[in-house]
Short mmCIF file of C-alpha atoms and ligand atoms in Angstrom, two decimals:
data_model
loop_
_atom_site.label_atom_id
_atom_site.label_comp_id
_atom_site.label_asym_id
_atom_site.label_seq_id
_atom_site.Cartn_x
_atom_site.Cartn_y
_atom_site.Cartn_z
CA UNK A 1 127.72 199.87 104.75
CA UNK A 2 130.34 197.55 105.51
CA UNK A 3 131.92 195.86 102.23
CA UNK A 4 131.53 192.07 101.87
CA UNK A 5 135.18 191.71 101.43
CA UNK A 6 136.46 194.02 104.42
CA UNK A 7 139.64 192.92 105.81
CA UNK A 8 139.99 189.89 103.05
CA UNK A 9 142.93 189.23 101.18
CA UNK A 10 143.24 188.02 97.77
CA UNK A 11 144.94 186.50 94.91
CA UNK A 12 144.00 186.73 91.74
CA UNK A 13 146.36 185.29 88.83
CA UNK A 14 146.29 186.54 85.55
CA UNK A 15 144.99 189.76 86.71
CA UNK A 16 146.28 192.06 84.34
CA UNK A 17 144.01 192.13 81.65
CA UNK A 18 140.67 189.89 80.52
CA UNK A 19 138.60 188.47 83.53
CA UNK A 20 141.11 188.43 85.92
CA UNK A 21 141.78 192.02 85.56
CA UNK A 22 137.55 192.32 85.94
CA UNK A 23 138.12 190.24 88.80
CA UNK A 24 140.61 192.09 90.52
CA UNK A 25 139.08 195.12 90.03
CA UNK A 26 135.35 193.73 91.87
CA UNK A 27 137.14 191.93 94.26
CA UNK A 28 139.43 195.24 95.24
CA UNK A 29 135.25 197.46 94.96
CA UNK A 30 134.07 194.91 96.96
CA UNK A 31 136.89 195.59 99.76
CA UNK A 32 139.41 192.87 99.67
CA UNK A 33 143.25 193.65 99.65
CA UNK A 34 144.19 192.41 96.04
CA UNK A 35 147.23 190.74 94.93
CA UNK A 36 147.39 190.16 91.10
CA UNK A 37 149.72 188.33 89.05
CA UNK A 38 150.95 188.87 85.50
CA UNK A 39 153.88 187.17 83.16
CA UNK A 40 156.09 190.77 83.05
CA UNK A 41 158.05 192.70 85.68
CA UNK A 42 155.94 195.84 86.77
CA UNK A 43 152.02 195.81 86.74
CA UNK A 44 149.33 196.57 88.54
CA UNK A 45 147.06 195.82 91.03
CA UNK A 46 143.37 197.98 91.45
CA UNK A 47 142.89 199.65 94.71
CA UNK A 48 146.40 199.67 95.20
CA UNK A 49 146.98 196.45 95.57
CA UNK A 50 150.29 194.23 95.28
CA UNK A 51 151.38 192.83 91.89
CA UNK A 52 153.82 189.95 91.51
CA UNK A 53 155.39 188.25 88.33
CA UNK A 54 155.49 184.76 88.01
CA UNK A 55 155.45 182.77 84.37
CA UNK A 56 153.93 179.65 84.63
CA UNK A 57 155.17 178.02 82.08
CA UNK A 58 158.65 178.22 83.81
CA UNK A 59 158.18 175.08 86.17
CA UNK A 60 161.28 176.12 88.97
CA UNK A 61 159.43 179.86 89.05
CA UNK A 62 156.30 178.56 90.02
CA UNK A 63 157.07 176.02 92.69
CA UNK A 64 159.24 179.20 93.90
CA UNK A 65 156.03 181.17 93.38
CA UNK A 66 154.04 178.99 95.58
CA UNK A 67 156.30 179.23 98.29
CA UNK A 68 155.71 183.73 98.25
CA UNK A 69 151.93 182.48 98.00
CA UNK A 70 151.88 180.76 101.06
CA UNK A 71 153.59 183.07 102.69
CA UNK A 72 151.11 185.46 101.64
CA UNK A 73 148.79 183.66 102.91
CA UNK A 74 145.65 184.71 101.01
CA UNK A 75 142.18 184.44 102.65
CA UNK A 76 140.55 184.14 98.52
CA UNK A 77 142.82 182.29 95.60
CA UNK A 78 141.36 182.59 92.23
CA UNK A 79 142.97 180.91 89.37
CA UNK A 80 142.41 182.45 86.50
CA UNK A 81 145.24 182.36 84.23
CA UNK A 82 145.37 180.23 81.60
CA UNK A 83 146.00 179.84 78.05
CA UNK A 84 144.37 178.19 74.65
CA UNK A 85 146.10 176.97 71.46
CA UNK A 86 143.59 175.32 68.93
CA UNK A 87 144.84 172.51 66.58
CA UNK A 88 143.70 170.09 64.48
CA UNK A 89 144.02 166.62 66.74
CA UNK A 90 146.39 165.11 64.28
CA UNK A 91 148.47 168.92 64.62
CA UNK A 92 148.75 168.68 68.14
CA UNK A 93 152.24 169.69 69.09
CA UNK A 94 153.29 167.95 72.46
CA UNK A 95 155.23 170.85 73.94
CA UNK A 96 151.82 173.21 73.37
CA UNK A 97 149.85 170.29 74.87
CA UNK A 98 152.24 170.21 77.80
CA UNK A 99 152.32 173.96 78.35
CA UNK A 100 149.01 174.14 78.37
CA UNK A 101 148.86 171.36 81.17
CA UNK A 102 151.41 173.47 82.85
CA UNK A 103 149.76 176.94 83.02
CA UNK A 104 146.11 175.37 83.34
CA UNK A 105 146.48 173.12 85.59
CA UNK A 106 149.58 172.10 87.48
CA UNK A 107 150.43 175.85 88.52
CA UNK A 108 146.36 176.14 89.99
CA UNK A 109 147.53 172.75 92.03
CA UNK A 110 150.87 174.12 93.53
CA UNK A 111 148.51 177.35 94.70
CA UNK A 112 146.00 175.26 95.55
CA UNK A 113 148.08 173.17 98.19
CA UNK A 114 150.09 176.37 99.06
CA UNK A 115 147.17 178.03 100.23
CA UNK A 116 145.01 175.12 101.87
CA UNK A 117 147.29 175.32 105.30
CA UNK A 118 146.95 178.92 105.91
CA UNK A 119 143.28 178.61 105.11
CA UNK A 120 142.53 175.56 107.22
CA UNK A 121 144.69 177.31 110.24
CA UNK A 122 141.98 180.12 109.64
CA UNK A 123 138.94 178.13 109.84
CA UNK A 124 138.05 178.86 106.36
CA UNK A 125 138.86 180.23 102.69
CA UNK A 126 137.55 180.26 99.40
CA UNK A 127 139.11 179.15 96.75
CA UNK A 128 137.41 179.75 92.92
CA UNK A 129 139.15 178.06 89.74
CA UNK A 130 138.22 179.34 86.54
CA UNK A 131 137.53 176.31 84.29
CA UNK A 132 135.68 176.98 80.61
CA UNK A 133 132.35 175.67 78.96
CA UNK A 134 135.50 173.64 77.18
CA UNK A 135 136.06 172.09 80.52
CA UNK A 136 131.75 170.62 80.34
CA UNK A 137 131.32 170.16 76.40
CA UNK A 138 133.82 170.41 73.29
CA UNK A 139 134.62 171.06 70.10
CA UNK A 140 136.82 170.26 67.22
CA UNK A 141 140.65 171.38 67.99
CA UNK A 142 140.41 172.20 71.49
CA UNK A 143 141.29 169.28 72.38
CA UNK A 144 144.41 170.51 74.51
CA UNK A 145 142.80 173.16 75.90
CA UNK A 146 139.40 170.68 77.23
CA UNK A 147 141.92 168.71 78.47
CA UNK A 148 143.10 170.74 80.64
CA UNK A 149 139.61 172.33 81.97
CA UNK A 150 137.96 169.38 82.56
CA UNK A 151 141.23 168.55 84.62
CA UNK A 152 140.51 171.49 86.57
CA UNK A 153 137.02 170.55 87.10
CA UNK A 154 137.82 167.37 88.59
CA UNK A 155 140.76 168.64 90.44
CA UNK A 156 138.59 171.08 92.21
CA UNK A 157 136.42 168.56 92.99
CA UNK A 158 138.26 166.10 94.73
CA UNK A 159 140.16 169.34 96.66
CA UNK A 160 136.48 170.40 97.81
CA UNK A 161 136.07 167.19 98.96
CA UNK A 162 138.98 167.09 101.46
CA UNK A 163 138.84 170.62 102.26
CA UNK A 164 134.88 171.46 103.08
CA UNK A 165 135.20 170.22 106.86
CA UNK A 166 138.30 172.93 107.44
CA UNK A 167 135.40 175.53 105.91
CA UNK A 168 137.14 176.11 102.67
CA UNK A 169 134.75 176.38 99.77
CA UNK A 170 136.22 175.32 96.54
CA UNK A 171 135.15 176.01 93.12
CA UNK A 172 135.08 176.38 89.06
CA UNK A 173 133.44 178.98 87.00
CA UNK A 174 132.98 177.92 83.95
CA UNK A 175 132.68 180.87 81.49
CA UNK A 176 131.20 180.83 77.75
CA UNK A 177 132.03 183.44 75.02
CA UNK A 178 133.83 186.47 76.88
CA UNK A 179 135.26 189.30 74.89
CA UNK A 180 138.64 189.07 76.00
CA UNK A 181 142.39 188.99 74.65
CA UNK A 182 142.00 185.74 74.73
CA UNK A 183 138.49 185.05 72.51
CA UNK A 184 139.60 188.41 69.97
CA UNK A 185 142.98 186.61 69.43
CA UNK A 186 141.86 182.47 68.65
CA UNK A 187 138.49 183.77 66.73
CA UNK A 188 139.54 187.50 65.03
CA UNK A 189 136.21 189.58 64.54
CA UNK A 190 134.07 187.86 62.38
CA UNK A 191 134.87 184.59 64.53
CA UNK A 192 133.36 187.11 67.49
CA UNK A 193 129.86 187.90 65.34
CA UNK A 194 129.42 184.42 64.48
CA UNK A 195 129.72 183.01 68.20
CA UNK A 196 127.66 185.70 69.47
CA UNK A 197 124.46 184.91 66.98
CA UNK A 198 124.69 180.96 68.52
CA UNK A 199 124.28 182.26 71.51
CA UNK A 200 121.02 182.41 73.14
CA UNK A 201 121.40 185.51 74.78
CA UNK A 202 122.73 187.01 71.17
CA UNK A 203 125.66 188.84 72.76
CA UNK A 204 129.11 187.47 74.45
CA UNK A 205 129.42 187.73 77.75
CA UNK A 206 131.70 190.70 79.45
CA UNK A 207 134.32 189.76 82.08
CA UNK A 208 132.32 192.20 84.47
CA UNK A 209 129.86 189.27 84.59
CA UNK A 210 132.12 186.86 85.41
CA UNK A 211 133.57 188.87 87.95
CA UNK A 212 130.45 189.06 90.06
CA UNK A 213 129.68 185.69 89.80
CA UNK A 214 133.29 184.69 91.23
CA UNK A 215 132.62 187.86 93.97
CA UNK A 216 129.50 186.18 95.27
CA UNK A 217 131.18 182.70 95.04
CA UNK A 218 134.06 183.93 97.43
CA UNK A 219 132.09 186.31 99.45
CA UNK A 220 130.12 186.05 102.81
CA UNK A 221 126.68 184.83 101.36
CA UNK A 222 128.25 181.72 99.51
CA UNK A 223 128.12 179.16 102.93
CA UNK A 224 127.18 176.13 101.14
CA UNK A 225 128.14 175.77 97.35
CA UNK A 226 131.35 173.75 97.08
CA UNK A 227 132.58 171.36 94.76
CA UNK A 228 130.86 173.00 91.82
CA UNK A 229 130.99 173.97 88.28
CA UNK A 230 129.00 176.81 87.65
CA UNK A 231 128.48 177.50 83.77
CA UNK A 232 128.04 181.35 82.43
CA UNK A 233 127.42 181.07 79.19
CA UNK A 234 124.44 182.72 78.45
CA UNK A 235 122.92 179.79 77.85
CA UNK A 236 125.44 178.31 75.25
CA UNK A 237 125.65 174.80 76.53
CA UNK A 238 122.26 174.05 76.52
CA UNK A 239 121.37 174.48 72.55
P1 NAI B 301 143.64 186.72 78.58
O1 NAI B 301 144.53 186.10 77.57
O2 NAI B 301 142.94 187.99 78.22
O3 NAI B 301 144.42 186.93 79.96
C1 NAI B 301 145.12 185.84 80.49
C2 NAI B 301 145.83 186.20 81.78
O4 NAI B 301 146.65 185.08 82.13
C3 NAI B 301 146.75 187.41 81.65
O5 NAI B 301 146.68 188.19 82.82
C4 NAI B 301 148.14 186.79 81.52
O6 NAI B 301 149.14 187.58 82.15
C5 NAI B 301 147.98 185.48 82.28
N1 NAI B 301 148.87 184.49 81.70
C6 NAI B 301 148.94 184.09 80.40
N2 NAI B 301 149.96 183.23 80.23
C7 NAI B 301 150.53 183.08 81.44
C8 NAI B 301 151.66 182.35 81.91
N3 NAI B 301 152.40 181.61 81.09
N4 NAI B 301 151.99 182.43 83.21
C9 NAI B 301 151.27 183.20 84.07
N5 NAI B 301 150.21 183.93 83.69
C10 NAI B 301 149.85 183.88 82.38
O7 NAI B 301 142.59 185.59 79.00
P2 NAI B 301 141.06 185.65 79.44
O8 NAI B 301 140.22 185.49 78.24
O9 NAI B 301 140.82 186.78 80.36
O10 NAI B 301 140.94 184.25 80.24
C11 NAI B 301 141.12 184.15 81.64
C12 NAI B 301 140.73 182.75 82.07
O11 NAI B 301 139.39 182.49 81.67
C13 NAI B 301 141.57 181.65 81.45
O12 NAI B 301 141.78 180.62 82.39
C14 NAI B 301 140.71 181.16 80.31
O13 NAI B 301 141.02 179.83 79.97
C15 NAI B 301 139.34 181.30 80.92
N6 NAI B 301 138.25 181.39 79.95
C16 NAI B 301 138.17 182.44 79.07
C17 NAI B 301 137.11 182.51 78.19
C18 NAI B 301 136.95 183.61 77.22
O14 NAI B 301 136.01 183.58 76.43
N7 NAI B 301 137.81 184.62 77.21
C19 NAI B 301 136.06 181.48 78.18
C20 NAI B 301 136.24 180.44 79.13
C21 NAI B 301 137.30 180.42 79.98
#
């Protein structure tokens, strides 16, 4: 049977661990050619697939980065890179609150724009941000990090907007609790048992599940969702 990805190419950022490694790696099973991205010299890509180093914190090496990216021309972007640092409002430090800005949102706008042309040239593309449940609700000291989700959210909307008559479908996946790096690190493992007992579904979610969600978003039977958030939370954000 013929893969639903055959003959796509795509980027993935932040593919070297988490969900954007899962993401790579369904993308790459599904049969796309897979470029990931990672902060160090020297990764990886699944299925054999290109890997390229960009930090996007560094502002110069990303506007350079989005220059290789359009080049590169990818047929699928997904933004998935990002980064979280709680505080206290009142402990906000302005250089975390910028970085954060930075890595979560202006570097998914420069790949954003460098990919649109190549896309629209093509007749079509699919472009899938990964926002949070932080980016629908919040909470207490995430303020930063909501911030910069909802940003995404309404970035991606007003992209969709201009972009759905050139057949580019664009948009966020919003993920709940996901044992990750990223969750182990800002909640340690009791932080883990206690989020997973509020959840509905009594269990965080695995980037796996993400990663098929964001498959069938950028894949051949998604023809009509655009301009979406679509939550994964295991029902979190309803209770
Ligand atoms: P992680 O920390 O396990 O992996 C993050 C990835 O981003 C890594 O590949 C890393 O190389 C890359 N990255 C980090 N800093 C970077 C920088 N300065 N420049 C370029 N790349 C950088 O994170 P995780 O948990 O896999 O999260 C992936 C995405 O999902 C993020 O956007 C995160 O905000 C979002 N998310 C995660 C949730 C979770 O529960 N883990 C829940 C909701 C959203």
């Amino acid at each position: 049977m013929t893969q639903p990805l055959s003959g796509k190419s795509a980027l993935v950022t932040g593919g070297t661990r988490g969900i954007g490694r899962a993401i790579a790696e369904r993308l790459a099973a599904d049969g796309a050619r897979v470029t990931v991205t990672g902060t160090r010299p020297g990764g990886d890509a699944p299925g054999g697939g290109a890997y390229l180093a960009c930090d996007f914190l560094d502002v110069r090496a990303t506007a350079a980065f989005a220059e290789d990216v359009a080049r590169l021309d990818p047929d699928i972007l997904v933004n998935n890179a990002g980064i979280n640092r709680i505080a206290p409002f009142a402990e906000i430090d302005p250089a975390d609150f910028a970085a954060i800005q930075q890595v979560n949102v202006t570097a998914p706008m420069m790949l954003c724009r460098a990919v649109v042309p190549g896309m629209r040239a093509r007749g079509g593309g699919r472009i899938v941000n990964i926002a949070s449940i932080w980016g629908v609700i919040s909470k207490a000291q995430r303020a930063s990090y909501s911030a910069s989700k909802f940003a995404v959210d309404g970035m991606t909307k007003a992209l969709a907007a201009e972009v759905a008559a050139d057949g580019i479908l664009a948009n966020c996946v919003a993920p709940g609790f996901i044992d990750t790096e990223m969750t182990r690190t800002v909640l340690g493992e009791a932080g883990m048992a206690e989020l997973a007992a509020q959840v509905p579904m009594k269990r965080v979610g695995k980037p796996a599940e993400i990663a098929a969600l964001v498959a069938w978003l950028t894949g051949p039977e998604n023809t009509y969702i655009s301009g979406q958030t679509i939550v994964i939370d295991g029902g979190f954000t309803n209770v």
